[in-house]
Structures are given as C-alpha cells and as structure tokens.
mmCIF file of N, CA and C in Angstrom:
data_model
loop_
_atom_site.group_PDB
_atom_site.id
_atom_site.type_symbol
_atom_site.label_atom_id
_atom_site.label_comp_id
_atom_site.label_asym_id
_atom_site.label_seq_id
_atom_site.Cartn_x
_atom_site.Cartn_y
_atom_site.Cartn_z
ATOM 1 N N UNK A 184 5.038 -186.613 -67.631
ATOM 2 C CA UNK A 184 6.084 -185.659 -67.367
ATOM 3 C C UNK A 184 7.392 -186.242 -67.897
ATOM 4 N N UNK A 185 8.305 -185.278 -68.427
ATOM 5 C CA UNK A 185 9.323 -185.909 -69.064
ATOM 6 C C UNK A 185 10.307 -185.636 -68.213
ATOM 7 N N UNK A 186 11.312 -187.130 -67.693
ATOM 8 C CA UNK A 186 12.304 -187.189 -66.594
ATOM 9 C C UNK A 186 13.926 -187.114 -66.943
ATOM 10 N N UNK A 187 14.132 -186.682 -66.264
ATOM 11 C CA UNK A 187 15.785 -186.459 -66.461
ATOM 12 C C UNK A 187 16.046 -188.317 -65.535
ATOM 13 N N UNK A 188 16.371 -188.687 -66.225
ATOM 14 C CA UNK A 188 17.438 -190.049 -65.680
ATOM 15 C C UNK A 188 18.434 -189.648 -64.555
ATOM 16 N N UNK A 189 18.863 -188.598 -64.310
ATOM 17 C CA UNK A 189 19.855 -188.642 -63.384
ATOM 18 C C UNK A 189 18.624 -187.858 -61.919
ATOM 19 N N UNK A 190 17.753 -187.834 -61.948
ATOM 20 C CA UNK A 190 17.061 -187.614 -60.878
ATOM 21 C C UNK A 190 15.918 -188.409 -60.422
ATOM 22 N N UNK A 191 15.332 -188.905 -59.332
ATOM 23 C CA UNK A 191 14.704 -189.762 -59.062
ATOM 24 C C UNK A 191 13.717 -188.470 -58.322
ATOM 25 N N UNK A 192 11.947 -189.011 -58.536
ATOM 26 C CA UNK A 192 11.318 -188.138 -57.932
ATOM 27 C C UNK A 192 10.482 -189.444 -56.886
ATOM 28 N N UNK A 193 10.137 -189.190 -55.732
ATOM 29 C CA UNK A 193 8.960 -190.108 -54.400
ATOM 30 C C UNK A 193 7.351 -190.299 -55.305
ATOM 31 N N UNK A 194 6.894 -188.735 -55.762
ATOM 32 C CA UNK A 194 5.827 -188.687 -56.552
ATOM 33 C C UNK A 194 5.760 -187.613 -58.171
ATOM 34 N N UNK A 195 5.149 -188.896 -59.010
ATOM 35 C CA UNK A 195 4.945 -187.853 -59.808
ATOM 36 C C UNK A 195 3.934 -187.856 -60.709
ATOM 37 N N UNK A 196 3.228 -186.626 -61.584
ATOM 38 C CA UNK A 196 2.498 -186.638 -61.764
ATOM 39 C C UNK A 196 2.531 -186.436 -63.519
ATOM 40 N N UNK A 197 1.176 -186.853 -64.286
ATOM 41 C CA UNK A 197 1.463 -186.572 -65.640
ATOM 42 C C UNK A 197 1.933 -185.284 -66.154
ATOM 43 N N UNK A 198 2.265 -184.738 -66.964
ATOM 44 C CA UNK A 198 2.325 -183.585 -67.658
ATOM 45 C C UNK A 198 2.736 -183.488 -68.628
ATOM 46 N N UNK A 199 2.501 -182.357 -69.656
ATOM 47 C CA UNK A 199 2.365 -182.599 -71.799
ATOM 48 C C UNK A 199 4.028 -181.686 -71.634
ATOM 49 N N UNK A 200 4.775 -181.321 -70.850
ATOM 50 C CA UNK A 200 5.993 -180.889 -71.627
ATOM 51 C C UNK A 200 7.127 -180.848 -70.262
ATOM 52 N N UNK A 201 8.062 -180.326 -69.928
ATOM 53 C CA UNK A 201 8.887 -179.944 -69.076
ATOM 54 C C UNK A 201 8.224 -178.814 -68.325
ATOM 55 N N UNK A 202 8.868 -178.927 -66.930
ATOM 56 C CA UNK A 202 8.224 -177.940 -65.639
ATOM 57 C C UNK A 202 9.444 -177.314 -65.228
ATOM 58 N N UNK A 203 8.919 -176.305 -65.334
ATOM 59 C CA UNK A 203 9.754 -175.333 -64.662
ATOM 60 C C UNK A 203 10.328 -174.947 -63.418
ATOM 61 N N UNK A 204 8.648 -174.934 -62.472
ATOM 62 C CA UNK A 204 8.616 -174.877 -61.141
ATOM 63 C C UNK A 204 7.348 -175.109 -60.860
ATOM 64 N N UNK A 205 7.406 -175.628 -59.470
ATOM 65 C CA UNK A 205 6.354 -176.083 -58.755
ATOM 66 C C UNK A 205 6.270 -175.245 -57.827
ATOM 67 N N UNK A 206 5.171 -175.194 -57.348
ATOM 68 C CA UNK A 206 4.623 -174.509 -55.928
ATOM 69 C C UNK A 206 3.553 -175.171 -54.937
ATOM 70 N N UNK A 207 3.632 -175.332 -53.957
ATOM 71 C CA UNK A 207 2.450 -175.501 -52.644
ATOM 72 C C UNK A 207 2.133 -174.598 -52.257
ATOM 73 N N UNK A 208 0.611 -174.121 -52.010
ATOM 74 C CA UNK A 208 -0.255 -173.018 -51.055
ATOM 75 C C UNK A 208 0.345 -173.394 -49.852
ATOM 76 N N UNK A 209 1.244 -172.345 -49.614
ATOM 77 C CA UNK A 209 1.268 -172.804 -47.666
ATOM 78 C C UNK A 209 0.780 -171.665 -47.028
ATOM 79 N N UNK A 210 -0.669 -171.515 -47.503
ATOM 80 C CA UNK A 210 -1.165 -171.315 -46.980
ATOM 81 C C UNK A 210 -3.055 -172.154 -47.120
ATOM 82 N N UNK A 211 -3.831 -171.421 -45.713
ATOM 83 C CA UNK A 211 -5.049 -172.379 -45.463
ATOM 84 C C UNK A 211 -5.863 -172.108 -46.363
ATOM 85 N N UNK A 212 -6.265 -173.238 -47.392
ATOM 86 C CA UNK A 212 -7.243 -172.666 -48.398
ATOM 87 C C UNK A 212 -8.946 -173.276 -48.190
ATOM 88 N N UNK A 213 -9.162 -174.289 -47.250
ATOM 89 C CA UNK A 213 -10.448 -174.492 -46.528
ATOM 90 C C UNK A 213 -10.807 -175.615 -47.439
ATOM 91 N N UNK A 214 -9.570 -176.368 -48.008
ATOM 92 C CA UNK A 214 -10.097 -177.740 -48.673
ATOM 93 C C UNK A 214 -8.489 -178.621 -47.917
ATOM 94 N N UNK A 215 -9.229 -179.959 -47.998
ATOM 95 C CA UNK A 215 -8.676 -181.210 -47.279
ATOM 96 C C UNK A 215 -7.528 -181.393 -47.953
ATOM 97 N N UNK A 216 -6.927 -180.846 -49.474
ATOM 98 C CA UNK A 216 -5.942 -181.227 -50.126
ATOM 99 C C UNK A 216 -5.025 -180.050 -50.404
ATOM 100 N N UNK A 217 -3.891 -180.123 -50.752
ATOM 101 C CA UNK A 217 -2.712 -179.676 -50.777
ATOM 102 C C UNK A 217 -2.804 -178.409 -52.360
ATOM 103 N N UNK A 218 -2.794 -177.402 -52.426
ATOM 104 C CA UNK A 218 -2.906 -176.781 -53.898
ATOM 105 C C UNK A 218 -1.505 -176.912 -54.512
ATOM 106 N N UNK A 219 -1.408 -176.998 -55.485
ATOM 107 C CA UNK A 219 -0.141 -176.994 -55.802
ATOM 108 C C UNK A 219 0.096 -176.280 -57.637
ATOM 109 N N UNK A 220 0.225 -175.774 -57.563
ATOM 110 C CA UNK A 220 0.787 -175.052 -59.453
ATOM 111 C C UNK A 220 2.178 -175.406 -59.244
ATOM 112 N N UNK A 221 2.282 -175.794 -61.179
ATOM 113 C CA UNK A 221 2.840 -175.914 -61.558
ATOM 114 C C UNK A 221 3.616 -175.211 -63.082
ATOM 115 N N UNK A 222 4.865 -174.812 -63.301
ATOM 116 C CA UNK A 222 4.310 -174.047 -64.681
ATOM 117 C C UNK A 222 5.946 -174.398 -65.618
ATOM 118 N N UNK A 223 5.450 -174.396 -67.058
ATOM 119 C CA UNK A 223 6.512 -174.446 -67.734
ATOM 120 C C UNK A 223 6.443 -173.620 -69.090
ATOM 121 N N UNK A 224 6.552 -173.795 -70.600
ATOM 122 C CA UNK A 224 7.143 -173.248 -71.313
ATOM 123 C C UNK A 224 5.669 -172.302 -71.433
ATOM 124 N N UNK A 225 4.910 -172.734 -71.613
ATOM 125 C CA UNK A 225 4.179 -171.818 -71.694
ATOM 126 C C UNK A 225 2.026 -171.950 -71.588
ATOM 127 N N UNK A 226 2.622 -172.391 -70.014
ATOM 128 C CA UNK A 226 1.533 -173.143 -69.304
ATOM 129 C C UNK A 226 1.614 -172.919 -67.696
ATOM 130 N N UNK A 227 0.328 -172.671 -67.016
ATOM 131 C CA UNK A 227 0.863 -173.167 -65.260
ATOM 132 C C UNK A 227 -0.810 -173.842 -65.478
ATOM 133 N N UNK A 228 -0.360 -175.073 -64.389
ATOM 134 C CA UNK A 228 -1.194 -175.864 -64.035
ATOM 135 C C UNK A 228 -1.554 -175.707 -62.691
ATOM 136 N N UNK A 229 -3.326 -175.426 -62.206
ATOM 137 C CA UNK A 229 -3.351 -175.530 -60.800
ATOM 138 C C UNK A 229 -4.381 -176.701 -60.487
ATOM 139 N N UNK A 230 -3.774 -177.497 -59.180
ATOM 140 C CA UNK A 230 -4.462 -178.749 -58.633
ATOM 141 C C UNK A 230 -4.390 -178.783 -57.283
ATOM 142 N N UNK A 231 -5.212 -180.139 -56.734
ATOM 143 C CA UNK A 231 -5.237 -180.144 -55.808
ATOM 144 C C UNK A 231 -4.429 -181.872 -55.679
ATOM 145 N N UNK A 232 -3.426 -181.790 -54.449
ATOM 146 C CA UNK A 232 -2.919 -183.209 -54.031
ATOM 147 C C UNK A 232 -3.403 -183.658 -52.397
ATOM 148 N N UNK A 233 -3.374 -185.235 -52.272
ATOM 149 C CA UNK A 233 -3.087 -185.298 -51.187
ATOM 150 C C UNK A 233 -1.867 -186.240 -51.113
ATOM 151 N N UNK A 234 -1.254 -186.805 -50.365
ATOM 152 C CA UNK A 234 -0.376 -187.751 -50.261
ATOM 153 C C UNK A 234 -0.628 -188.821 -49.328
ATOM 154 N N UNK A 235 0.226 -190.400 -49.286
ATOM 155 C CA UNK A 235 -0.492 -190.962 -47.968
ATOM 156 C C UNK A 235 -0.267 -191.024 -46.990
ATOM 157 N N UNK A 236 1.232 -189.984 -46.674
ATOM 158 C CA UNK A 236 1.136 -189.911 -45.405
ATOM 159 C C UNK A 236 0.097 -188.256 -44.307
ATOM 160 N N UNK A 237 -0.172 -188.241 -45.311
ATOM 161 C CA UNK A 237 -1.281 -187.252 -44.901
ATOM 162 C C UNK A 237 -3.207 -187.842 -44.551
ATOM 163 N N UNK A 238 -3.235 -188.733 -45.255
ATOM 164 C CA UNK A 238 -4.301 -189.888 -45.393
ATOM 165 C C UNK A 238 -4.630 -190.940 -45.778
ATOM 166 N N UNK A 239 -5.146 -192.136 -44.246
ATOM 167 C CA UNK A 239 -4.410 -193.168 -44.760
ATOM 168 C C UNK A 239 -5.596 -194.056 -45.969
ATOM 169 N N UNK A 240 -6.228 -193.547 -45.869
ATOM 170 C CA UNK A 240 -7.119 -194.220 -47.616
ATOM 171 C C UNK A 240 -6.253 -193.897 -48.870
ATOM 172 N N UNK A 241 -5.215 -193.023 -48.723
ATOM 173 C CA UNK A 241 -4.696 -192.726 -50.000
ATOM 174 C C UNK A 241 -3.233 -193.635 -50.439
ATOM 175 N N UNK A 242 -3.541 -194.336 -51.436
ATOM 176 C CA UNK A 242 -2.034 -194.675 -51.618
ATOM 177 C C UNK A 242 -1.607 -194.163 -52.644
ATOM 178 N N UNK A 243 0.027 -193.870 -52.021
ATOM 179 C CA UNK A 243 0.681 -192.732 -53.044
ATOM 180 C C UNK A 243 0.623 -191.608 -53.081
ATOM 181 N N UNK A 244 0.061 -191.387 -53.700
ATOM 182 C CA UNK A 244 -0.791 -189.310 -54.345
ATOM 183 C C UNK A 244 -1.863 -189.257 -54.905
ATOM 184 N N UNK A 245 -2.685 -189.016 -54.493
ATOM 185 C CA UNK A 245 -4.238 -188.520 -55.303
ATOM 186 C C UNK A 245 -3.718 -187.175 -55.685
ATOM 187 N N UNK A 246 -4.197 -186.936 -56.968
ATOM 188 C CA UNK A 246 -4.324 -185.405 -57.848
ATOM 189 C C UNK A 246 -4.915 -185.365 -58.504
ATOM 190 N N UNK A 247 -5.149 -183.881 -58.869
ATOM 191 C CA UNK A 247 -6.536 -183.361 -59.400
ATOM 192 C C UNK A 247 -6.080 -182.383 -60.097
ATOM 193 N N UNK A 248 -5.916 -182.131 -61.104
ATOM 194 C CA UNK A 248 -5.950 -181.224 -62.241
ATOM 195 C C UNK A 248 -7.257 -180.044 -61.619
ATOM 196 N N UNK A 249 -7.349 -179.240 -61.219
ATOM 197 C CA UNK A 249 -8.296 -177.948 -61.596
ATOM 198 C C UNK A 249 -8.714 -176.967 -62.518
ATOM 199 N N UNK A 250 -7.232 -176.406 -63.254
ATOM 200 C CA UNK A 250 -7.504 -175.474 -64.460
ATOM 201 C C UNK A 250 -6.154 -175.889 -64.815
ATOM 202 N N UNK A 251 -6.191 -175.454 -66.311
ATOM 203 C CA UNK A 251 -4.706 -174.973 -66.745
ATOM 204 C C UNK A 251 -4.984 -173.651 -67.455
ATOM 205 N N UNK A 252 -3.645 -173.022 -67.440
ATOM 206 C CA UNK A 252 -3.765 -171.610 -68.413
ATOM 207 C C UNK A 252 -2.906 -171.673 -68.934
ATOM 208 N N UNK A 253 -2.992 -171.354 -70.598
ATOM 209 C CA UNK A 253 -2.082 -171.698 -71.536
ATOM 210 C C UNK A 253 -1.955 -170.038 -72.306
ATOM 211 N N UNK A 254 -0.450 -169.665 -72.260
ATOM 212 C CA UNK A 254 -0.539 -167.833 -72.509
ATOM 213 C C UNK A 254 0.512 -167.705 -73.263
ATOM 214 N N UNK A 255 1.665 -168.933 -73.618
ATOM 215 C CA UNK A 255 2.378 -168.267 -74.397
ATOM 216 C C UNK A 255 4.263 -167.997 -73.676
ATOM 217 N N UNK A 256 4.314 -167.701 -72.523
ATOM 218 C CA UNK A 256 5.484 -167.271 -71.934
ATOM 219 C C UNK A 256 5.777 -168.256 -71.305
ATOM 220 N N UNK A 257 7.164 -168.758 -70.603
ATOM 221 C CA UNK A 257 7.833 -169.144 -70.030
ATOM 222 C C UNK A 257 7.365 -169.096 -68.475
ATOM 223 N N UNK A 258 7.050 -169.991 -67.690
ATOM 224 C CA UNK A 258 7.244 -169.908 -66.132
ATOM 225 C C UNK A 258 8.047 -169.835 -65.574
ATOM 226 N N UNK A 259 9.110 -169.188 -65.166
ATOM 227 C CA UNK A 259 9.855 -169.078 -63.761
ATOM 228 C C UNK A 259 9.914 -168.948 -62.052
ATOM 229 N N UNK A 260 8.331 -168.019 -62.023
ATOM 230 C CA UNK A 260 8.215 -168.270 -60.930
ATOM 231 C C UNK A 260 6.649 -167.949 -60.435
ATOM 232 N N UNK A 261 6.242 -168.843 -59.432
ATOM 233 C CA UNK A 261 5.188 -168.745 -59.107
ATOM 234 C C UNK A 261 5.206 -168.303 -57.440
ATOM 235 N N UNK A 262 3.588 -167.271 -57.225
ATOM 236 C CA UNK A 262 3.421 -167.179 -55.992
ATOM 237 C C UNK A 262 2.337 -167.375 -55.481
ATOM 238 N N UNK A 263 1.998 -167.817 -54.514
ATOM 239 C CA UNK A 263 0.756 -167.766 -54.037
ATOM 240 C C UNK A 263 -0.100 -166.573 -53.075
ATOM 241 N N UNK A 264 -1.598 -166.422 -53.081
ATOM 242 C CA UNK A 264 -1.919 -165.192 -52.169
ATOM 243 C C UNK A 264 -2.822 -165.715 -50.875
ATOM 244 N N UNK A 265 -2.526 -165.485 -50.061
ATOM 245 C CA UNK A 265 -3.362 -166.000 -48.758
ATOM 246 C C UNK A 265 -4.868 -165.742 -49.316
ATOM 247 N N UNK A 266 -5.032 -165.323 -49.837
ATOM 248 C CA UNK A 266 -6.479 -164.793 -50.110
ATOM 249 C C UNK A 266 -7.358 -165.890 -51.321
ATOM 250 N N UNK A 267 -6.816 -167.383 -51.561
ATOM 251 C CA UNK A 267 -6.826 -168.263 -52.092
ATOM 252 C C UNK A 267 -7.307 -168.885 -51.019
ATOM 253 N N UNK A 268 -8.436 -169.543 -51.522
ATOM 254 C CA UNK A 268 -9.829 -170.316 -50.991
ATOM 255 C C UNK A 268 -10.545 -171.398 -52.074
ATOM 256 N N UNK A 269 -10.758 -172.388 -51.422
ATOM 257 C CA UNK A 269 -11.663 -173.358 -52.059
ATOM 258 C C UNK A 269 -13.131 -173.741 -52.295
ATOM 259 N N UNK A 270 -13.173 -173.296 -50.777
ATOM 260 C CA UNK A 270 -14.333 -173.612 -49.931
ATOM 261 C C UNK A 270 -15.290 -172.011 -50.049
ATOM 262 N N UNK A 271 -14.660 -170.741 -50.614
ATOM 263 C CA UNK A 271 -15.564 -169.960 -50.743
ATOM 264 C C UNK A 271 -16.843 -170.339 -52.138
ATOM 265 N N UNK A 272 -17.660 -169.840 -52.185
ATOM 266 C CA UNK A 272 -18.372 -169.405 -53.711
ATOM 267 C C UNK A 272 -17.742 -168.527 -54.497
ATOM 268 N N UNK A 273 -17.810 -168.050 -55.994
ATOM 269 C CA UNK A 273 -17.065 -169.162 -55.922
ATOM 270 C C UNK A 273 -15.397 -169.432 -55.411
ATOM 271 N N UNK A 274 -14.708 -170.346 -55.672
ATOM 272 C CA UNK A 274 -13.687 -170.771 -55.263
ATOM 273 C C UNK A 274 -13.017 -169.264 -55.507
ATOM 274 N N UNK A 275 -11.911 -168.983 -54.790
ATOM 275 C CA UNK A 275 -10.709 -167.973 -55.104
ATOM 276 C C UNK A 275 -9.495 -168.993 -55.506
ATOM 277 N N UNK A 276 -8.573 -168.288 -56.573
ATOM 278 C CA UNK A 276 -7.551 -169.062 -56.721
ATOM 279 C C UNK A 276 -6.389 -167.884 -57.210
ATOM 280 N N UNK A 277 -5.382 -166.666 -56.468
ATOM 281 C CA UNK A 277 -4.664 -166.532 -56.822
ATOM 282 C C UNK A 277 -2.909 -166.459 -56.272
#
C-alpha cells in the first residue's frame, strides 16, 4: 500500500495502488473474522481480518484476501448488506 508520510497507520495491509475507502461488515456474518472491503481507482478488495486484540494467537493482523473485482471506475463508497454470510453454502457476500 502506498503511504502518505504525514500519516501513521496501527495496521496495514499490502495493496497494488492507493485506497480510497475502507469498510467493516458491522454486521454478523457467521465467520470468526472481521470482513472488510476495500476500494480504489478501479478495484474493491474483499477479506477477511482478525486483529490481536480480538485473539490472543494472533500477532498484529491476520488477513485474507477473498476476491478482488477489477471494473474500471473509481471507489468512493462502499456498503455493506446484512444479508452477507460466510458460513452459508455458498458463502453470500454483498
């Protein structure tokens, strides 16, 4: 991920260009880790995190890349739908 010097981030994760915006599922998706998309010029990335103060085997941040979708447009904003599941067959993700 490419950093601006005048900002300091706790965690961070790789990525091939600048991010736009990030998002967390806050809502229950029936897996142990955190969903999180991400999206920029013309990409959103969806994964799964945990952190360690959420579990203590983890140091730092565990993440997981799941999909990316690559379309062409700009991200500005992302939302999530309660109706996003992990744990179904297959998985829901919107």
């Amino acid at each position: 991920m490419k950093q601006n010097a005048t900002r300091n981030a706790t965690y961070t994760v790789d990525c091939e260009d600048y991010v736009h915006v990030v998002e967390f599922n806050p809502f229950e998706s029936g897996d142990s880790g955190n969903l999180i998309a991400y999206g920029g010029n013309n990409f959103v990335v969806i994964g799964t995190c945990t952190f360690q103060e959420e579990e203590a085997n983890v140091e730092g941040i565990q993440y997981k890349t799941l999909r990316a979708f690559y379309h062409g447009v700009r991200i500005d904003g992302i939302a999530w739908s309660p109706e996003t599941r992990l744990d179904s067959l297959p998985p829901v993700i919107k």
